[in-house]
mmCIF file with all atom_site columns, C-alpha atoms in Angstrom:
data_model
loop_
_atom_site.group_PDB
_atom_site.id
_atom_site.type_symbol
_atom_site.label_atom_id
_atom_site.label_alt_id
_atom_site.label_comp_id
_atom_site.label_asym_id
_atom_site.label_entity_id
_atom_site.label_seq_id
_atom_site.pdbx_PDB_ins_code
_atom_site.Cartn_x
_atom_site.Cartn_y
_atom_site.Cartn_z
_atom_site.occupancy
_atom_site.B_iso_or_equiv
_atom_site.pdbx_formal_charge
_atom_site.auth_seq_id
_atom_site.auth_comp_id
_atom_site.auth_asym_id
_atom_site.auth_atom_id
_atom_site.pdbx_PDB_model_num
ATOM 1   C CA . UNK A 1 1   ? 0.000   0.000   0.000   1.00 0.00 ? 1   UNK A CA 1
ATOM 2   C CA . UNK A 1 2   ? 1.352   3.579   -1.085  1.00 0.00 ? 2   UNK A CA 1
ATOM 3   C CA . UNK A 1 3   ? 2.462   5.770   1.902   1.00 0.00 ? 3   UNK A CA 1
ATOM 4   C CA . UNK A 1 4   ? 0.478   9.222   2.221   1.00 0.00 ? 4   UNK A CA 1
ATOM 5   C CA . UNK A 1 5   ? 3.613   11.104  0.399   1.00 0.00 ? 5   UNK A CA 1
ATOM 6   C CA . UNK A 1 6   ? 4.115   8.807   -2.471  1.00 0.00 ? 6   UNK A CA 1
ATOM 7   C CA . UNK A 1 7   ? 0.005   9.226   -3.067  1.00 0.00 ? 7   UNK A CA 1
ATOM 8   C CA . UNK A 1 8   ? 0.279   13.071  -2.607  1.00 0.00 ? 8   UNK A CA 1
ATOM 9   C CA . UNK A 1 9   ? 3.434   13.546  -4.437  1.00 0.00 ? 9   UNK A CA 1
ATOM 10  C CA . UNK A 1 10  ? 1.988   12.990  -8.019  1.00 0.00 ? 10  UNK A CA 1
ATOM 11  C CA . UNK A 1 11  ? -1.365  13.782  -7.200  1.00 0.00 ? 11  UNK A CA 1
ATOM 12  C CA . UNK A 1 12  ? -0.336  17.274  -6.424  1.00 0.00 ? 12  UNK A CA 1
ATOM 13  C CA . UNK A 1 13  ? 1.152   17.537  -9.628  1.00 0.00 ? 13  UNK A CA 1
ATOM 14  C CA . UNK A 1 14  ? -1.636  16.521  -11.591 1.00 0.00 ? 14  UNK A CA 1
ATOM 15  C CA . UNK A 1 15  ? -3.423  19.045  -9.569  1.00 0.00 ? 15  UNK A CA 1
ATOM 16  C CA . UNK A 1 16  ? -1.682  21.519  -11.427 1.00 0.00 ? 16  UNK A CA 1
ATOM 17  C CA . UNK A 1 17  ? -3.314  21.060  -14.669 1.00 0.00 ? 17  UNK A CA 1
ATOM 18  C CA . UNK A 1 18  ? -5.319  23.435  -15.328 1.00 0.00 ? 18  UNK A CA 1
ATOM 19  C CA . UNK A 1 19  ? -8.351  22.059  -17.612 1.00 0.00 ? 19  UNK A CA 1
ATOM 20  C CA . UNK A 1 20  ? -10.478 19.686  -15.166 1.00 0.00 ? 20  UNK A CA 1
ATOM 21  C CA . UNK A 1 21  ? -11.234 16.830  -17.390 1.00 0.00 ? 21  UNK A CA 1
ATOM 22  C CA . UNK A 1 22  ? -7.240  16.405  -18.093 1.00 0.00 ? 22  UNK A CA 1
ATOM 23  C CA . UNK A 1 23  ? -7.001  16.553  -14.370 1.00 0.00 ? 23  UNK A CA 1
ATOM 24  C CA . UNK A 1 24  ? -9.288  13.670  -13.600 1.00 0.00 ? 24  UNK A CA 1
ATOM 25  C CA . UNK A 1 25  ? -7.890  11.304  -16.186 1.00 0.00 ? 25  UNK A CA 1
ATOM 26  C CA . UNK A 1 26  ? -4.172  12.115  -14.516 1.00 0.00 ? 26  UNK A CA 1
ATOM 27  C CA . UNK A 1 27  ? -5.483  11.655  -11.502 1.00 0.00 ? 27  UNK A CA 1
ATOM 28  C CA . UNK A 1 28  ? -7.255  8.492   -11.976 1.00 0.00 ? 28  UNK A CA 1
ATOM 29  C CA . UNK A 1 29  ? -3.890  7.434   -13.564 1.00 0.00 ? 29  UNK A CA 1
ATOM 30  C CA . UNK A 1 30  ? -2.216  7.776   -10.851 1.00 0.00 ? 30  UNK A CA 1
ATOM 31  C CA . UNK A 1 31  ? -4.833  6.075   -8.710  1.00 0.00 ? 31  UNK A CA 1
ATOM 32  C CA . UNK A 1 32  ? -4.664  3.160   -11.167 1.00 0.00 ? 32  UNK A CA 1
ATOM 33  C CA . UNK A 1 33  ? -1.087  2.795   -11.482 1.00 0.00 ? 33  UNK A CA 1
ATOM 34  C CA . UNK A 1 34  ? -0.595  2.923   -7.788  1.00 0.00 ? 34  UNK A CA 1
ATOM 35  C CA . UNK A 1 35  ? -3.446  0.082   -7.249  1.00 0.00 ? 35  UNK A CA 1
ATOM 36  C CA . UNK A 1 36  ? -3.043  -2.137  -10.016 1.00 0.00 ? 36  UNK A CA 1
ATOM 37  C CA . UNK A 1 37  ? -6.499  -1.690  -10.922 1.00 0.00 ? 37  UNK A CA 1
ATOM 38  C CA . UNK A 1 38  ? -7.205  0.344   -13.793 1.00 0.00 ? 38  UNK A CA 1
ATOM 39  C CA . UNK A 1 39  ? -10.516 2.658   -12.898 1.00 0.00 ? 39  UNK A CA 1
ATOM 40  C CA . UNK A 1 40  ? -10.574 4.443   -16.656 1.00 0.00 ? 40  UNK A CA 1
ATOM 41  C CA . UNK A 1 41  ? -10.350 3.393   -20.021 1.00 0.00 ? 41  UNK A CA 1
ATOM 42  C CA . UNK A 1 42  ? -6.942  1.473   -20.204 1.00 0.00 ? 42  UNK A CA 1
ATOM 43  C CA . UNK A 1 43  ? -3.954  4.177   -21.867 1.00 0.00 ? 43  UNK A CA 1
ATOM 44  C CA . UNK A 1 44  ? -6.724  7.020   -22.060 1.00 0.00 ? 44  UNK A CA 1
ATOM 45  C CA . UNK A 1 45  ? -4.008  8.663   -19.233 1.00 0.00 ? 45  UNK A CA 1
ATOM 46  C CA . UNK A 1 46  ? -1.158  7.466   -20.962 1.00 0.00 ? 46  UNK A CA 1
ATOM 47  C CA . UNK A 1 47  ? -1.708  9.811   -23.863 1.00 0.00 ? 47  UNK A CA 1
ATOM 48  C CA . UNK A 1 48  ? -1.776  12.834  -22.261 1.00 0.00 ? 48  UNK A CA 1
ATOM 49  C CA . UNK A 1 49  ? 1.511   15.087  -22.299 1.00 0.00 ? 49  UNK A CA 1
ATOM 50  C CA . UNK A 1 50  ? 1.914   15.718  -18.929 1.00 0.00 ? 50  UNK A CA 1
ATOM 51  C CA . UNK A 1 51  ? 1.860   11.767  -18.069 1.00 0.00 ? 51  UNK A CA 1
ATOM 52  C CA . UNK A 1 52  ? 5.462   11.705  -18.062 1.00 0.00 ? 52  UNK A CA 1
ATOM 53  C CA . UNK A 1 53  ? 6.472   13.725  -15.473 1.00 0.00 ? 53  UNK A CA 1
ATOM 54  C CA . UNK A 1 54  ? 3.465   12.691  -13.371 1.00 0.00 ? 54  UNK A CA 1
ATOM 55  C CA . UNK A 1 55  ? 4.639   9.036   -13.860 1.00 0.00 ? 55  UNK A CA 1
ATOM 56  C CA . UNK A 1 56  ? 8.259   10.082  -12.706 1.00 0.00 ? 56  UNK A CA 1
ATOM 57  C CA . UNK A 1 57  ? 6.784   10.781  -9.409  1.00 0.00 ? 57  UNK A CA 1
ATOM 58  C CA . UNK A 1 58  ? 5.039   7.531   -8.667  1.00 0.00 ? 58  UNK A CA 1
ATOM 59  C CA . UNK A 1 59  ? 6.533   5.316   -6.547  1.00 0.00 ? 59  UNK A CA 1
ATOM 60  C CA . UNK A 1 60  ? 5.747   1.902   -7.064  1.00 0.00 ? 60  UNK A CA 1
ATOM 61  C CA . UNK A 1 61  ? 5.103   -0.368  -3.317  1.00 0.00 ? 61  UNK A CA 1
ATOM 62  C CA . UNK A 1 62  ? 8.119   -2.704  -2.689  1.00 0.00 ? 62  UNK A CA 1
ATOM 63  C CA . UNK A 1 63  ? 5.598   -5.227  -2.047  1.00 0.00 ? 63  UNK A CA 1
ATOM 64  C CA . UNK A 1 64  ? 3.424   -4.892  -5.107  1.00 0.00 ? 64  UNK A CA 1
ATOM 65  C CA . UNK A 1 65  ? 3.029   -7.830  -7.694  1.00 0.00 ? 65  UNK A CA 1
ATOM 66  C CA . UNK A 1 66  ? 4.542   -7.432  -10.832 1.00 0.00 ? 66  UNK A CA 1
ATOM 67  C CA . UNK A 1 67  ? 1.822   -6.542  -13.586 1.00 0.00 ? 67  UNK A CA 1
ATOM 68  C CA . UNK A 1 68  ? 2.415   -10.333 -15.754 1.00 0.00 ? 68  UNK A CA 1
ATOM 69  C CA . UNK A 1 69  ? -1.045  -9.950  -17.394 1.00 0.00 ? 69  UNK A CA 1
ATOM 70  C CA . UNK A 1 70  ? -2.191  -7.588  -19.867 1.00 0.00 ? 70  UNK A CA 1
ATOM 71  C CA . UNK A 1 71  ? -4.857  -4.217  -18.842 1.00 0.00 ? 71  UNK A CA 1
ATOM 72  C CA . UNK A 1 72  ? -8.339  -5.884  -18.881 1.00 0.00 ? 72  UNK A CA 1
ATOM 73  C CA . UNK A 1 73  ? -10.554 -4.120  -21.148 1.00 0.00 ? 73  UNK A CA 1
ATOM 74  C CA . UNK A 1 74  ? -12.719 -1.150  -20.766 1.00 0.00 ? 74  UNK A CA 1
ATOM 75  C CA . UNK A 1 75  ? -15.622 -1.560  -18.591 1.00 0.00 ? 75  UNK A CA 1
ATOM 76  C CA . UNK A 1 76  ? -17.945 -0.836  -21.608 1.00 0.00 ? 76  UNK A CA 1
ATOM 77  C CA . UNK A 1 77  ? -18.467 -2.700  -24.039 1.00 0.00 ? 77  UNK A CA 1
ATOM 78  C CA . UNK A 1 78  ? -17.642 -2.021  -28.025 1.00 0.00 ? 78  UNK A CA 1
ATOM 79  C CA . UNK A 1 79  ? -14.938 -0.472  -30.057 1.00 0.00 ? 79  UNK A CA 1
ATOM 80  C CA . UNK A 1 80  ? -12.908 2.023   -28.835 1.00 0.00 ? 80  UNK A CA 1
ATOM 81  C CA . UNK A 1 81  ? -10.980 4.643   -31.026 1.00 0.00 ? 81  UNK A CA 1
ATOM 82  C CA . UNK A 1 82  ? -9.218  7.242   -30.121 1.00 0.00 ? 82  UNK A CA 1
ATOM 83  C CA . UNK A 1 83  ? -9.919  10.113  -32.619 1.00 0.00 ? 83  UNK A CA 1
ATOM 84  C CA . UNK A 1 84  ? -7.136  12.699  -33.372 1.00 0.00 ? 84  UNK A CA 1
ATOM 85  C CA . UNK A 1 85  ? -9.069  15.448  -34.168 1.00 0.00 ? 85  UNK A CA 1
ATOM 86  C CA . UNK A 1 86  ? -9.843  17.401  -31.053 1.00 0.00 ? 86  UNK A CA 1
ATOM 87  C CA . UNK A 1 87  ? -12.641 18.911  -32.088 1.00 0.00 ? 87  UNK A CA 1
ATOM 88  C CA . UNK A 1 88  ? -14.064 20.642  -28.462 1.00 0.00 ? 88  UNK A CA 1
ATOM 89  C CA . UNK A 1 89  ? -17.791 21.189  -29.468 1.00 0.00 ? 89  UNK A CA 1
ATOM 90  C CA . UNK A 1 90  ? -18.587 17.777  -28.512 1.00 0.00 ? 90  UNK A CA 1
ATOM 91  C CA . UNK A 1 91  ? -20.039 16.797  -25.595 1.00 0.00 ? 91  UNK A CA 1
ATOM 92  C CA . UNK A 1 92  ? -19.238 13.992  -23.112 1.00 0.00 ? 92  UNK A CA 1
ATOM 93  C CA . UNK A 1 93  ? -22.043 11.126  -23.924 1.00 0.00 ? 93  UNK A CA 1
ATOM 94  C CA . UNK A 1 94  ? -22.974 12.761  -27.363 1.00 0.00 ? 94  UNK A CA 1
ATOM 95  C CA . UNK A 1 95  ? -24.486 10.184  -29.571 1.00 0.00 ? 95  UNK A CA 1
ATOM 96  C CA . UNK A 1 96  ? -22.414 10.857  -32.559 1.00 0.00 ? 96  UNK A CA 1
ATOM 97  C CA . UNK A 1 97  ? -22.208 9.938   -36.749 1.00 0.00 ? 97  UNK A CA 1
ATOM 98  C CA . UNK A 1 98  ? -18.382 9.708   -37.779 1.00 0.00 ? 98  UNK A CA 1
ATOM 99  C CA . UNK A 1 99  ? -16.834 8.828   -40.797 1.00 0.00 ? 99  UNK A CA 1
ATOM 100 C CA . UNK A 1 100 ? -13.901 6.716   -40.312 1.00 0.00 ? 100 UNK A CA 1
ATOM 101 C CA . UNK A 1 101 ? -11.554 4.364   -42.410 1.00 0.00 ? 101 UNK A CA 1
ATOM 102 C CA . UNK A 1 102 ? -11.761 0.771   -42.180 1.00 0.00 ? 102 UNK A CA 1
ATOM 103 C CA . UNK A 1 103 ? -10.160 -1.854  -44.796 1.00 0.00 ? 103 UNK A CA 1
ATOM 104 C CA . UNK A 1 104 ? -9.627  0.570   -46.850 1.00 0.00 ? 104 UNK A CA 1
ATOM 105 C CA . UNK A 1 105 ? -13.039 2.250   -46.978 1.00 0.00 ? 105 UNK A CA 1
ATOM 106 C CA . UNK A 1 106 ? -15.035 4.924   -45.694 1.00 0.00 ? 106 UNK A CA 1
ATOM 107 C CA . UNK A 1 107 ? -17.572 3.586   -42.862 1.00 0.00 ? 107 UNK A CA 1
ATOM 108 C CA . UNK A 1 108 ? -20.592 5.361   -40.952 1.00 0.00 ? 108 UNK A CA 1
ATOM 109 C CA . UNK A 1 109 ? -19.680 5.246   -37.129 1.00 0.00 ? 109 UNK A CA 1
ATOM 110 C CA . UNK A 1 110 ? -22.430 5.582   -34.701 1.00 0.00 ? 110 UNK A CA 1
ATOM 111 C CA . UNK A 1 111 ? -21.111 6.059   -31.395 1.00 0.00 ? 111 UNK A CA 1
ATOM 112 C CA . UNK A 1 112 ? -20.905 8.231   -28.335 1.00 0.00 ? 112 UNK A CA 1
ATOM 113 C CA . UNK A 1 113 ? -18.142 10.330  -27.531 1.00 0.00 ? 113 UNK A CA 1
ATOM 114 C CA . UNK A 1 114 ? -16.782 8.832   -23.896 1.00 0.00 ? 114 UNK A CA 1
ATOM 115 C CA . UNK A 1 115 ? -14.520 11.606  -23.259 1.00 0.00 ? 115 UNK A CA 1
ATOM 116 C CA . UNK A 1 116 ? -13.624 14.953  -25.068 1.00 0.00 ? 116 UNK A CA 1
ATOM 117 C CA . UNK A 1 117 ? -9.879  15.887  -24.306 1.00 0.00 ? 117 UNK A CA 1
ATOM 118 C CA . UNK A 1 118 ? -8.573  13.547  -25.932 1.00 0.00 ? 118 UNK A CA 1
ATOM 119 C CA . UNK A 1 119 ? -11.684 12.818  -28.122 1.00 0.00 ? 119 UNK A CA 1
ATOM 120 C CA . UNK A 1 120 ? -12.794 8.792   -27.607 1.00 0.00 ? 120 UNK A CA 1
ATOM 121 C CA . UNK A 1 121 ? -15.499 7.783   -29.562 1.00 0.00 ? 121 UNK A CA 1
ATOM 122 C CA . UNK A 1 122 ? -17.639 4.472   -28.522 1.00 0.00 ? 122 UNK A CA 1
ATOM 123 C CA . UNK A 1 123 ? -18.906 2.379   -31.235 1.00 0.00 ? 123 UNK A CA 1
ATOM 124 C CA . UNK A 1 124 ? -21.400 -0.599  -30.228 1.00 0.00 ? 124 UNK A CA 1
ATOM 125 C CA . UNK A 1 125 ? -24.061 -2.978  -32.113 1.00 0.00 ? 125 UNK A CA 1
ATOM 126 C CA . UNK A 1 126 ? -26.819 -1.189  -29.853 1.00 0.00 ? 126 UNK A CA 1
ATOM 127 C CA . UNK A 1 127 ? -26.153 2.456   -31.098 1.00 0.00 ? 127 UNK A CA 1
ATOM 128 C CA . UNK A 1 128 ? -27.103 1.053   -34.534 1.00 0.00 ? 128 UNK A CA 1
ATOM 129 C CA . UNK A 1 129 ? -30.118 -1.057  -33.005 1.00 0.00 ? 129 UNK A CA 1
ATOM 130 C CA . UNK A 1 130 ? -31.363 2.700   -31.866 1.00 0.00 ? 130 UNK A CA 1
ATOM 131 C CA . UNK A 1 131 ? -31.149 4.206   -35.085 1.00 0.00 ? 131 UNK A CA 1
ATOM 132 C CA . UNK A 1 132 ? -32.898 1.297   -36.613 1.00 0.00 ? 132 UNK A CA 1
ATOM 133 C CA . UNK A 1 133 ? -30.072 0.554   -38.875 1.00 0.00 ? 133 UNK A CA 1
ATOM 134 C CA . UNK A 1 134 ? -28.121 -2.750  -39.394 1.00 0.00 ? 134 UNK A CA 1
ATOM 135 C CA . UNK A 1 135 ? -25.115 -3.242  -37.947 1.00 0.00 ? 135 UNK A CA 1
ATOM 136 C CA . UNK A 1 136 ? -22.048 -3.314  -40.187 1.00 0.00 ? 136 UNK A CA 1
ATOM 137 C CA . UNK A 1 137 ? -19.493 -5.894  -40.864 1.00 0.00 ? 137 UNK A CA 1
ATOM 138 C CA . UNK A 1 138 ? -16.787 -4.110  -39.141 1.00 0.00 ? 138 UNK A CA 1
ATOM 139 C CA . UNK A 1 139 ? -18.655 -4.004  -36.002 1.00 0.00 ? 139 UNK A CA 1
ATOM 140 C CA . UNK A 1 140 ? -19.796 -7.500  -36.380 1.00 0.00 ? 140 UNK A CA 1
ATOM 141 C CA . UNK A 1 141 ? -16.003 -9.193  -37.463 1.00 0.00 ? 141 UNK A CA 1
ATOM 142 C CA . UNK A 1 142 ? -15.038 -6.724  -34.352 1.00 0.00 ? 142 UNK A CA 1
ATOM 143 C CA . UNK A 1 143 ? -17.138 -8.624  -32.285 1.00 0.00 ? 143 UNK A CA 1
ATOM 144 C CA . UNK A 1 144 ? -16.477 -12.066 -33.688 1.00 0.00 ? 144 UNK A CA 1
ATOM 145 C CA . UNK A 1 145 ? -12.649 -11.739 -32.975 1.00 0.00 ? 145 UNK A CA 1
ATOM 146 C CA . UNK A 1 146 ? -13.188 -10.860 -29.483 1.00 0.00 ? 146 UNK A CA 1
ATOM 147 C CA . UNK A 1 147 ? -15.325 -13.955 -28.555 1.00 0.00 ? 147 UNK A CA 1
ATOM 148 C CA . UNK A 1 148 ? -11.983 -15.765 -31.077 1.00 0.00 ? 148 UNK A CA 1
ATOM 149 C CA . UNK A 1 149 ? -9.939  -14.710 -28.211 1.00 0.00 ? 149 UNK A CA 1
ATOM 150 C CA . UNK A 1 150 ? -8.255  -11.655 -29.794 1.00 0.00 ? 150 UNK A CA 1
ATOM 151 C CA . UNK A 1 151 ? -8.233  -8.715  -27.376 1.00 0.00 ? 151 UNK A CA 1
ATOM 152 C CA . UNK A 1 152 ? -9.416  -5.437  -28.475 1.00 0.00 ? 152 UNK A CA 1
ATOM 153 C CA . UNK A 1 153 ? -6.604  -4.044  -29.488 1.00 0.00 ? 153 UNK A CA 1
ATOM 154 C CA . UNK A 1 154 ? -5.707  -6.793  -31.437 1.00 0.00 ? 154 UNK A CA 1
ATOM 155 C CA . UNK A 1 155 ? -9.296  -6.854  -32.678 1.00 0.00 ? 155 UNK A CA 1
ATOM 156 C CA . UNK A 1 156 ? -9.222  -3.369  -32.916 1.00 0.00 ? 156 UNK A CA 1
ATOM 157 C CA . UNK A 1 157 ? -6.045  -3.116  -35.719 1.00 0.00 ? 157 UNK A CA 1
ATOM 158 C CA . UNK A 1 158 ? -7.603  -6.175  -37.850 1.00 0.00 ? 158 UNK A CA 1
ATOM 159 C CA . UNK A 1 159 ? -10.717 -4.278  -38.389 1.00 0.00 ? 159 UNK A CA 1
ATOM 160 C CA . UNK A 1 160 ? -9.414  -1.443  -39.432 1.00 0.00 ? 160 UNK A CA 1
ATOM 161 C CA . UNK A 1 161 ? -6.519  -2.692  -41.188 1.00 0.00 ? 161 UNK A CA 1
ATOM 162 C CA . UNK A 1 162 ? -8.765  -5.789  -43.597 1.00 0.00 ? 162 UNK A CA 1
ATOM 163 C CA . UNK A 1 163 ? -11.432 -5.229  -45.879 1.00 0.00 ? 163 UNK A CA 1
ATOM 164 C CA . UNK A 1 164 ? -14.761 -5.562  -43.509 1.00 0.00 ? 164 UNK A CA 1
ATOM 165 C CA . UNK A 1 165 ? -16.653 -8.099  -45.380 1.00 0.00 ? 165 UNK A CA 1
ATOM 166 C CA . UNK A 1 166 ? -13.759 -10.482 -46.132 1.00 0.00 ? 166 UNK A CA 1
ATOM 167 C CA . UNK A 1 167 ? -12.794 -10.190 -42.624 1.00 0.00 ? 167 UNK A CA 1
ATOM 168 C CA . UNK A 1 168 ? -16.379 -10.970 -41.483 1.00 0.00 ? 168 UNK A CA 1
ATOM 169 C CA . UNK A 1 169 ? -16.101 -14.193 -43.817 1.00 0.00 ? 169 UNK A CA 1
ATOM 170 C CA . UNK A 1 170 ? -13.392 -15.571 -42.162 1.00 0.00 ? 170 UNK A CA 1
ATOM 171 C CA . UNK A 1 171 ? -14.246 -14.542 -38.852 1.00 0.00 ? 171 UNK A CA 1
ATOM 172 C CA . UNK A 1 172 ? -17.634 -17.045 -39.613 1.00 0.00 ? 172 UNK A CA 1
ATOM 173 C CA . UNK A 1 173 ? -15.454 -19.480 -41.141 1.00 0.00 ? 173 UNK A CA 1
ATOM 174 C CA . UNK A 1 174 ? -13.447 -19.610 -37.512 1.00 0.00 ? 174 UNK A CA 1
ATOM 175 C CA . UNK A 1 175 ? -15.914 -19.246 -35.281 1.00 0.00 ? 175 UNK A CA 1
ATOM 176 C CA . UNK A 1 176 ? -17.804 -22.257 -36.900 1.00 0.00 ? 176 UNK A CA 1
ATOM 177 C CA . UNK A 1 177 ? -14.419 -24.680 -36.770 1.00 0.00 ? 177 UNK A CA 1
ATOM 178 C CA . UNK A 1 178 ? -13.387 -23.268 -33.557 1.00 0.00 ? 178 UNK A CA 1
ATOM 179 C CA . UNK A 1 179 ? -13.907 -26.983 -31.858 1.00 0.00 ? 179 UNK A CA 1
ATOM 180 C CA . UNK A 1 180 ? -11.699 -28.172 -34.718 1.00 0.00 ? 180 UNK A CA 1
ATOM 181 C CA . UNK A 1 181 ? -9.120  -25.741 -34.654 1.00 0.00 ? 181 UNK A CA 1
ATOM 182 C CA . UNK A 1 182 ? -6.421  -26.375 -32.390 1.00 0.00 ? 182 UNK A CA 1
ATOM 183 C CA . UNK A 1 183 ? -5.795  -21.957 -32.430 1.00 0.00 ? 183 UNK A CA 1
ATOM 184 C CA . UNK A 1 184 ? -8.800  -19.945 -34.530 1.00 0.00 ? 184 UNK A CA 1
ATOM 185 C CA . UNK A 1 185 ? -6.759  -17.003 -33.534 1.00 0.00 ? 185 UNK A CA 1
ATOM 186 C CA . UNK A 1 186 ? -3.969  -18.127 -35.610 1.00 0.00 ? 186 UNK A CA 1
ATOM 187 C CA . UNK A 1 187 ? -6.178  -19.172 -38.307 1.00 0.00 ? 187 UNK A CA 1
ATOM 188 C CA . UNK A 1 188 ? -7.941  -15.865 -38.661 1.00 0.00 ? 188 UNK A CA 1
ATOM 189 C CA . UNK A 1 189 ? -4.190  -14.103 -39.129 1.00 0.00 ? 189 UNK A CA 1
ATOM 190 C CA . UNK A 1 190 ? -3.040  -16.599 -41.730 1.00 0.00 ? 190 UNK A CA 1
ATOM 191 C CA . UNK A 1 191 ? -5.978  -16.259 -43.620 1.00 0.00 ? 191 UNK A CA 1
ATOM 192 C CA . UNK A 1 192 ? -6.539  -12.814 -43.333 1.00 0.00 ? 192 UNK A CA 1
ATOM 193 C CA . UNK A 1 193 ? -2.389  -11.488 -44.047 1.00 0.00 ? 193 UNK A CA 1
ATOM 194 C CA . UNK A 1 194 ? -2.874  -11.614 -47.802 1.00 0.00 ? 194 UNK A CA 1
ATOM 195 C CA . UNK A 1 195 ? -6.152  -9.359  -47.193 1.00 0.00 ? 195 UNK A CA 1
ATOM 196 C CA . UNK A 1 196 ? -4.576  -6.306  -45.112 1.00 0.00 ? 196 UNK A CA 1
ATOM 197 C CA . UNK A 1 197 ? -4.772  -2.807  -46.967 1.00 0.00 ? 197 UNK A CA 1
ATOM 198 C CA . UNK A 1 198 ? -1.622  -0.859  -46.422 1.00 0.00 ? 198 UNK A CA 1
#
């Protein structure tokens, strides 16, 4: 367990930061990194500037177990993507349309916006059940590689690196033989390496 100084210490530095929503995702970074349990979306801390030098200041407990295992996933459910325009207008929990590039072609996102600074969108199969629209092979292959035992990120590259309804073919394909297959995840990259747009 952290002593009161080695909690303060970077805490007080990340109460330097002047915009509040920065502030709270350094601050639960430093709560996270200190516990071993992460409270906020995994890395959304990570990528902010001032991480660094808050980092520097965190002392890790002598008696601490070593982090073997990958950060679990968000706490939410769906694809996360971390959007480099910063575009301030939006709001926190805005349901959102966004264009984004996946296998090579232009996609309609529907999502909600999970934090602003730095803008995260949220995309998930029930934001398109809402609109009444179908939900696209991206999000479904997405979905089919998690339950393959590819974690998000993982998932996350695939999708937006193959061609969506190829991907979603093969996904199938796995899924179906998954019994048979001695490792679907390895099956789904062998077959889906010649199909990867640059």
């Amino acid at each position: 367990m952290p002593t009161v100084a080695e909690l303060l210490t970077p805490l007080a530095l990340c109460g330097r930061v002047e915009d509040q929503q920065r502030r709270a995702v350094l601050m639960t970074g430093v709560m996270a990194d200190l516990s071993w349990s992460p409270w906020s979306t995994p890395t959304l801390h990570e990528a902010d500037p001032a991480w660094g030098d808050v980092q520097a200041l965190i002392v890790a407990p002598s008696t601490a177990p070593q982090r073997a295992a990958p950060r679990p996933q968000p706490q939410k459910a769906g694809l996360w993507l971390f959007v480099s325009d910063q575009l301030t207008e939006l709001e926190q929990g805005e349901c959102v349309e966004w264009s984004w590039l996946f296998g090579g072609q232009e996609q309609l996102l529907i999502g909600m916006i999970e934090t602003n600074k730095p803008l995260v969108l949220r995309v998930h199969r029930s934001f398109y059940d809402e609109a009444g629209r179908q939900v696209p092979e991206f999000l479904r292959a997405y979905d089919g590689l998690l339950l393959l035992g590819f974690s998000a990120r993982q998932a996350r590259a695939l999708v937006q690196r193959t061609p969506s309804k190829a991907l979603l073919e093969v996904v199938v394909c796995a899924y179906r033989q998954k019994d048979e297959l001695h490792n679907p995840r390895a099956y789904v990259q062998k077959l889906v390496q010649p199909l990867k747009v640059a």
